[in-house]
Amino acid sequence: MENDNNKKNERKRKSRIKAQPLEYWEELSCMLAVIKEGFDPMPGILGRLENIPGIEIEKSFSEDGEGGLHFVYDGEKYAVQFSMMDFTCPDLEYMNTSLSEAEKQVVQRSQAALSVAMPLHGDIKECYHLQLRLIYAMVPQLAALFDESAERVFSPRFVKMSALSDVPPAPACLYSVQAVSDESSDKVWLHTHGLCRCGLTELEILDSDKENCDNHYNLISVLANRMLDFDEEDENSNSYYIGRLSDGSPVVLTAVPWEEAIWEYGRLELGGMRDRENGHNTRTSVIFLFTSEEDEENGILTKVDIYNNLWGDNPMFLLSTKETNRMAAAARERFRYLEKCTDQEQYAVIIKLGLPTKGTEEIQNEHIWFELISLEGDGKFRASLSQEPYYLDMKVGDEGLYSVDQVTDWRIFCEDGLITPDEAYRLMEE
């Protein structure tokens, strides 16, 4: 009888846990365009918006530091609201920011910002890309972009590069992954910000630790990117095959709403009910594993820490076809930034090429890394193979003349770290 009462009390406790309604920054994509000191963006703002190629404004207004518009872009209808507000720079040291030191100084002198909010719908990445284009037109004297929904800060060079690009930003730009830790404990709570505005659930990993949080960070990022690159095969599925461990074992993830998932754990030092009183209590889900097809069919959940000793040095995470195509397009479009790095004593450059294979119908192109030797002009360059191929009749060290049309990715190694095509704005003048 006592056991039955305990079960009833437990069910009552569980039934009292309810997800809260979304906050406004989770329903809308909310950004704060910090304005350089001395610039007023409001005069002529609607005219600058009308000059964006492809925009057809249906209704607009702008007065007393506020405004909004309804417009059509690429066949889709959109709405955006904007308003001027005072700005006081927060402590940037603890924020997820891509600002240079010089840009931080400009932000610290800024006293005003333009709040820009709009719903994301349709192709979410394209819609986010459109919002960056709007902001670049609205605030040409931009000091920084505070993405309130994702709790990130972007360089004005990133906004400029993205606005002028035909390629949308990387999926990872739409959200952040934050790690909360406690000095008195080894535990880490990983969670995202920014996915709710995309019509998705935020993602979490509970009960991680400092030794394994990097691998768990990768799990969240790969799953978030997969969800943003929505595929029809995922529509009616609650599981995602995202890669393999070093020993070849598949990694299959699922996400369980927090109000259900929390009961899979005992007492939590981080991410428990106490940490959800004033946040992280709307649409957010905890990541678990399915370790077998049988478990997947029966909904048997396994915590991600079961793989803590199995990641090895080279786990393989899968990219969607959409993302590989986007990355290749960005690498080709932004090759001109790489062409600035001709001093090989200062920069080391590697380039991934997609080369046609022979003797196999399944693999039509092998994507493989080369080391840049020299730029030859007219989109041509000389490079040497830097890894053993599987399907090409080549060997490490073989040199050849190649073209930008064959490029699918590149990396620049410099004093400031690694620069990829998505970070090419770092090579732009400030």
XYZ file of C-alpha atoms in Angstrom:
430
model
C 0.000 0.000 0.000
C 2.824 2.376 0.890
C 4.529 1.620 -2.429
C 1.314 2.443 -4.329
C 1.075 5.781 -2.498
C 4.668 6.607 -3.397
C 3.924 5.933 -7.070
C 0.805 8.129 -6.902
C 2.789 10.958 -5.294
C 5.483 10.648 -7.940
C 2.896 10.860 -10.730
C 1.404 13.951 -9.088
C 4.838 15.613 -8.907
C 5.501 14.858 -12.553
C 2.085 16.120 -13.628
C 2.773 19.487 -11.963
C 5.792 20.118 -14.213
C 4.656 22.041 -17.264
C 6.603 23.757 -19.995
C 6.052 27.523 -19.902
C 4.958 29.661 -22.884
C 7.706 30.920 -25.159
C 9.314 34.273 -24.401
C 9.169 36.953 -27.107
C 12.835 36.393 -28.057
C 12.001 32.723 -28.606
C 9.033 33.497 -30.840
C 10.790 36.184 -32.880
C 14.345 36.576 -34.124
C 15.404 39.542 -31.999
C 18.573 41.428 -32.874
C 20.143 44.612 -31.607
C 22.093 46.555 -34.236
C 24.548 48.676 -32.247
C 25.117 51.987 -34.012
C 28.462 53.722 -34.343
C 28.702 56.889 -32.285
C 27.232 59.934 -34.023
C 25.142 58.139 -36.673
C 21.337 58.334 -36.883
C 19.907 55.487 -38.998
C 16.305 56.684 -39.098
C 16.507 59.309 -41.891
C 16.156 57.454 -45.181
C 15.793 54.032 -43.555
C 12.786 52.963 -45.649
C 14.493 54.084 -48.844
C 17.545 51.964 -48.027
C 15.302 48.979 -47.400
C 13.531 49.514 -50.743
C 16.929 49.365 -52.466
C 17.565 45.773 -51.366
C 17.367 43.682 -54.573
C 14.268 41.500 -54.691
C 12.264 43.261 -51.971
C 8.711 44.411 -52.725
C 7.371 46.523 -49.860
C 3.601 46.232 -49.377
C 3.145 48.380 -46.262
C 5.542 50.428 -44.161
C 5.824 53.198 -41.598
C 8.645 55.023 -39.858
C 8.231 57.739 -37.225
C 9.602 58.836 -33.851
C 12.372 56.258 -33.832
C 10.088 53.314 -34.603
C 8.943 51.588 -37.736
C 7.918 48.426 -39.458
C 7.129 46.951 -42.806
C 5.391 44.107 -44.569
C 7.143 42.959 -47.698
C 7.546 40.147 -50.204
C 10.927 38.595 -50.890
C 11.496 35.677 -53.241
C 7.780 34.896 -53.234
C 7.498 34.789 -49.403
C 5.731 37.368 -47.225
C 7.592 38.814 -44.241
C 7.122 41.386 -41.495
C 9.757 43.233 -39.495
C 9.548 45.680 -36.585
C 12.296 48.093 -35.543
C 12.814 50.776 -32.927
C 15.591 52.989 -31.616
C 16.783 52.487 -28.055
C 19.528 53.602 -25.724
C 22.524 51.279 -25.529
C 24.976 50.638 -22.718
C 27.731 48.171 -23.528
C 27.698 45.064 -21.306
C 30.838 43.260 -20.179
C 32.015 41.712 -23.449
C 34.620 39.535 -21.754
C 32.030 36.923 -20.825
C 30.010 37.020 -24.037
C 30.139 34.770 -27.103
C 31.602 37.361 -29.451
C 33.548 37.532 -32.719
C 34.584 41.165 -32.244
C 38.176 42.289 -32.648
C 39.748 44.453 -29.955
C 39.306 47.555 -32.126
C 35.647 46.709 -32.728
C 35.085 46.248 -28.997
C 36.330 49.786 -28.406
C 33.860 51.123 -30.983
C 31.006 49.247 -29.304
C 31.979 50.570 -25.893
C 31.633 54.137 -27.194
C 28.224 53.477 -28.756
C 25.148 54.874 -27.039
C 22.301 53.812 -29.334
C 21.031 50.702 -31.064
C 18.252 49.695 -33.415
C 16.147 46.765 -32.251
C 15.106 44.585 -35.211
C 12.615 41.747 -34.686
C 10.958 39.427 -37.186
C 9.508 35.916 -37.275
C 11.557 33.272 -39.069
C 9.603 30.996 -41.382
C 9.927 29.138 -44.657
C 13.578 28.282 -45.275
C 14.893 29.278 -41.850
C 18.515 29.814 -42.911
C 17.460 31.956 -45.873
C 15.135 33.956 -43.617
C 17.937 34.553 -41.117
C 20.160 35.580 -44.038
C 17.475 38.048 -45.100
C 17.377 39.586 -41.623
C 21.121 40.241 -41.852
C 20.581 41.937 -45.226
C 17.866 44.130 -43.714
C 20.102 45.144 -40.817
C 23.031 45.938 -43.125
C 20.754 48.270 -45.107
C 19.125 49.830 -42.034
C 22.349 50.522 -40.132
C 25.201 51.082 -42.601
C 27.299 52.472 -39.713
C 27.136 49.273 -37.661
C 29.325 48.816 -34.587
C 28.211 45.258 -33.760
C 25.211 42.964 -33.947
C 23.839 41.566 -30.691
C 21.734 38.509 -31.504
C 19.482 38.503 -28.449
C 17.684 35.288 -29.363
C 20.934 33.316 -29.637
C 22.846 35.331 -27.008
C 25.713 36.031 -29.402
C 27.599 39.094 -30.630
C 28.726 39.359 -34.255
C 31.332 41.544 -35.904
C 30.017 44.176 -38.345
C 32.366 42.567 -40.892
C 30.442 39.294 -40.522
C 27.178 41.139 -41.174
C 28.623 42.898 -44.229
C 30.075 39.690 -45.698
C 26.821 37.813 -45.111
C 24.603 40.588 -46.491
C 26.618 40.833 -49.706
C 26.923 37.067 -50.121
C 24.750 34.753 -52.201
C 25.470 31.996 -49.655
C 23.580 31.866 -46.340
C 25.571 31.793 -43.093
C 26.498 28.466 -41.520
C 23.706 26.802 -39.501
C 25.806 27.241 -36.358
C 25.360 31.030 -36.644
C 21.674 30.697 -35.760
C 22.259 29.434 -32.222
C 24.807 29.233 -29.431
C 25.791 26.338 -27.204
C 26.483 27.454 -23.652
C 28.274 25.473 -20.981
C 27.316 26.123 -17.350
C 29.686 24.771 -14.734
C 30.207 25.073 -11.006
C 33.597 25.621 -9.375
C 32.678 23.180 -6.629
C 31.807 20.419 -9.087
C 33.109 18.704 -12.214
C 29.629 18.763 -13.745
C 28.682 20.744 -16.863
C 25.233 21.600 -18.227
C 25.183 22.235 -21.981
C 22.253 23.984 -23.610
C 21.420 26.032 -26.700
C 19.853 29.431 -27.314
C 18.318 30.455 -30.630
C 16.653 27.295 -31.920
C 13.179 28.135 -30.607
C 12.903 31.118 -32.968
C 13.529 28.625 -35.792
C 10.419 26.661 -34.817
C 12.597 23.980 -33.206
C 13.282 22.894 -29.650
C 16.342 24.055 -27.781
C 18.745 21.197 -27.011
C 20.505 20.182 -23.799
C 22.852 17.607 -22.391
C 22.522 17.121 -18.643
C 25.096 15.749 -16.245
C 28.065 16.224 -18.579
C 31.527 16.819 -17.134
C 34.617 18.848 -17.975
C 36.462 15.909 -19.504
C 33.693 14.995 -21.958
C 31.888 18.270 -22.584
C 33.734 18.920 -25.878
C 32.383 15.681 -27.356
C 28.944 16.464 -25.960
C 29.180 19.967 -27.451
C 29.761 18.322 -30.839
C 26.687 16.121 -30.334
C 24.478 19.148 -29.729
C 25.960 21.078 -32.666
C 25.638 18.227 -35.156
C 22.044 17.531 -34.113
C 21.110 21.232 -34.189
C 22.566 21.588 -37.691
C 20.704 18.475 -38.818
C 17.424 19.868 -37.473
C 18.027 23.215 -39.204
C 18.708 21.390 -42.472
C 15.252 19.878 -42.278
C 14.901 16.732 -44.368
C 11.554 15.145 -45.186
C 12.809 11.794 -43.882
C 13.146 13.392 -40.427
C 9.561 14.726 -40.360
C 7.941 11.723 -38.700
C 11.022 10.424 -36.929
C 12.124 10.952 -33.348
C 15.655 9.686 -33.984
C 18.645 11.028 -35.898
C 21.625 9.035 -37.153
C 24.419 11.615 -36.933
C 27.664 9.655 -37.241
C 29.887 6.885 -35.971
C 32.295 6.318 -33.128
C 35.932 5.548 -33.871
C 35.137 1.823 -33.676
C 32.380 2.189 -36.291
C 29.415 2.019 -33.900
C 26.519 4.229 -35.076
C 25.476 7.277 -33.057
C 21.677 7.672 -33.012
C 20.219 10.570 -31.030
C 16.776 11.526 -29.844
C 15.526 14.620 -27.992
C 13.035 14.370 -25.112
C 11.128 17.413 -23.731
C 12.775 18.563 -20.513
C 9.692 18.083 -18.362
C 9.800 14.368 -19.228
C 13.564 13.932 -19.517
C 14.379 15.318 -16.109
C 12.835 12.240 -14.471
C 15.482 10.054 -16.104
C 17.962 11.624 -13.675
C 18.248 11.679 -9.945
C 19.389 14.805 -8.170
C 20.982 17.192 -10.673
C 23.624 19.667 -9.575
C 22.986 21.752 -12.706
C 19.930 21.933 -14.959
C 17.500 20.689 -12.326
C 14.201 22.273 -11.292
C 15.910 25.024 -9.334
C 17.736 26.186 -12.487
C 14.455 26.285 -14.434
C 12.457 28.601 -12.203
C 13.244 31.668 -14.324
C 14.374 30.207 -17.647
C 15.121 27.070 -19.664
C 11.561 26.005 -18.960
C 9.831 26.587 -22.312
C 10.519 24.494 -25.419
C 13.779 22.713 -24.663
C 14.714 19.039 -24.915
C 17.396 16.781 -23.484
C 19.479 14.592 -25.802
C 19.595 10.818 -25.270
C 20.934 7.865 -27.266
C 19.319 4.870 -28.839
C 22.017 2.205 -28.644
C 20.208 -0.436 -30.717
C 17.345 -0.780 -33.195
C 15.377 -2.619 -30.523
C 15.791 0.261 -28.086
C 14.762 2.707 -30.811
C 11.610 0.702 -31.582
C 10.708 0.498 -27.870
C 11.701 4.032 -26.912
C 14.368 2.901 -24.426
C 16.587 5.887 -23.635
C 20.279 5.817 -22.772
C 22.202 8.777 -21.380
C 24.972 10.093 -23.612
C 27.669 9.465 -21.013
C 27.628 5.760 -21.883
C 29.904 6.691 -24.831
C 32.336 8.730 -22.733
C 35.203 6.244 -23.194
C 34.334 5.314 -26.775
C 34.804 8.528 -28.766
C 38.459 7.882 -29.586
C 40.516 10.335 -31.598
C 38.447 10.440 -34.753
C 34.673 10.043 -34.438
C 32.868 10.758 -37.706
C 29.962 13.198 -37.724
C 27.803 13.440 -40.831
C 26.918 16.597 -42.724
C 23.745 16.930 -44.722
C 23.931 17.265 -48.500
C 22.494 20.778 -48.104
C 25.339 21.747 -45.804
C 28.125 20.262 -47.938
C 26.718 22.131 -50.951
C 26.510 25.367 -48.936
C 30.088 24.969 -47.710
C 31.381 24.380 -51.244
C 29.513 27.434 -52.534
C 30.965 29.575 -49.730
C 34.497 28.275 -50.366
C 34.295 29.207 -54.059
C 32.590 32.549 -53.567
C 35.087 33.632 -50.906
C 38.213 32.305 -52.605
C 39.099 35.935 -53.302
C 39.776 36.399 -49.587
C 42.199 33.486 -49.680
C 43.962 35.062 -52.658
C 45.056 37.873 -50.347
C 47.134 35.348 -48.395
C 50.009 34.974 -50.849
C 52.838 35.277 -48.294
C 53.459 31.604 -47.575
C 55.885 32.452 -44.753
C 53.043 34.121 -42.898
C 50.156 31.867 -43.905
C 49.751 28.158 -44.497
C 46.806 27.283 -46.730
C 45.144 23.956 -47.434
C 42.389 23.497 -49.998
C 39.885 20.671 -50.355
C 39.145 19.688 -53.945
C 36.394 17.508 -55.370
C 38.082 15.404 -58.057
C 36.358 12.878 -60.336
C 37.125 9.236 -59.601
C 37.689 6.377 -62.026
C 36.469 2.799 -61.819
C 33.642 3.369 -59.299
C 30.061 4.420 -59.971
C 29.112 4.836 -56.306
C 31.745 7.511 -55.589
C 31.804 9.996 -58.445
C 34.037 12.560 -56.715
C 36.571 12.231 -53.938
C 36.955 15.261 -51.688
C 40.551 15.465 -50.551
C 42.962 18.003 -49.059
C 45.842 19.697 -50.893
C 48.480 22.164 -49.731
C 48.564 25.420 -51.657
C 51.869 26.049 -53.435
C 51.120 29.161 -55.477
C 48.338 31.231 -57.006
C 48.579 31.429 -60.783
C 45.821 33.979 -61.531
C 42.504 33.655 -63.381
C 41.171 31.366 -60.655
C 44.026 28.881 -61.076
C 46.423 27.641 -58.422
C 49.108 25.011 -57.953
C 48.788 22.579 -55.048
C 50.239 19.295 -53.781
C 48.231 16.370 -52.408
C 48.559 16.152 -48.614
C 46.655 12.925 -47.804
C 46.374 9.451 -49.234
C 43.358 9.117 -51.563
C 41.006 6.140 -51.635
C 39.747 6.355 -55.211
C 42.235 8.552 -57.079
C 45.353 7.360 -58.890
C 47.540 9.803 -56.978
C 49.939 9.806 -54.060
C 50.908 12.297 -51.338
C 53.116 15.038 -52.739
C 51.761 14.907 -56.279
C 51.454 18.431 -57.674
C 48.970 19.787 -60.153
C 47.276 22.889 -61.523
C 43.673 23.269 -60.350
C 40.827 25.802 -60.556
C 38.396 27.438 -58.157
C 35.543 25.446 -59.719
C 37.013 22.313 -58.103
C 37.244 23.814 -54.590
C 34.874 22.528 -51.893
C 36.570 23.931 -48.755
C 39.716 25.648 -47.553
C 41.627 26.550 -44.390
C 44.055 29.382 -43.652
C 46.429 28.932 -40.710
C 47.679 32.258 -39.380
C 48.808 33.905 -36.150
C 45.202 34.571 -35.125
C 44.215 30.920 -35.558
C 42.263 29.044 -38.191
C 40.184 30.872 -40.821
C 37.507 29.026 -42.814
C 35.272 30.353 -45.616
C 32.579 31.081 -43.021
C 35.115 33.228 -41.140
C 36.538 34.994 -44.179
C 35.245 38.306 -42.781
C 38.275 38.230 -40.465
C 40.389 39.021 -43.553
C 38.301 42.127 -44.310
C 39.482 45.573 -43.347
C 37.917 46.948 -40.148
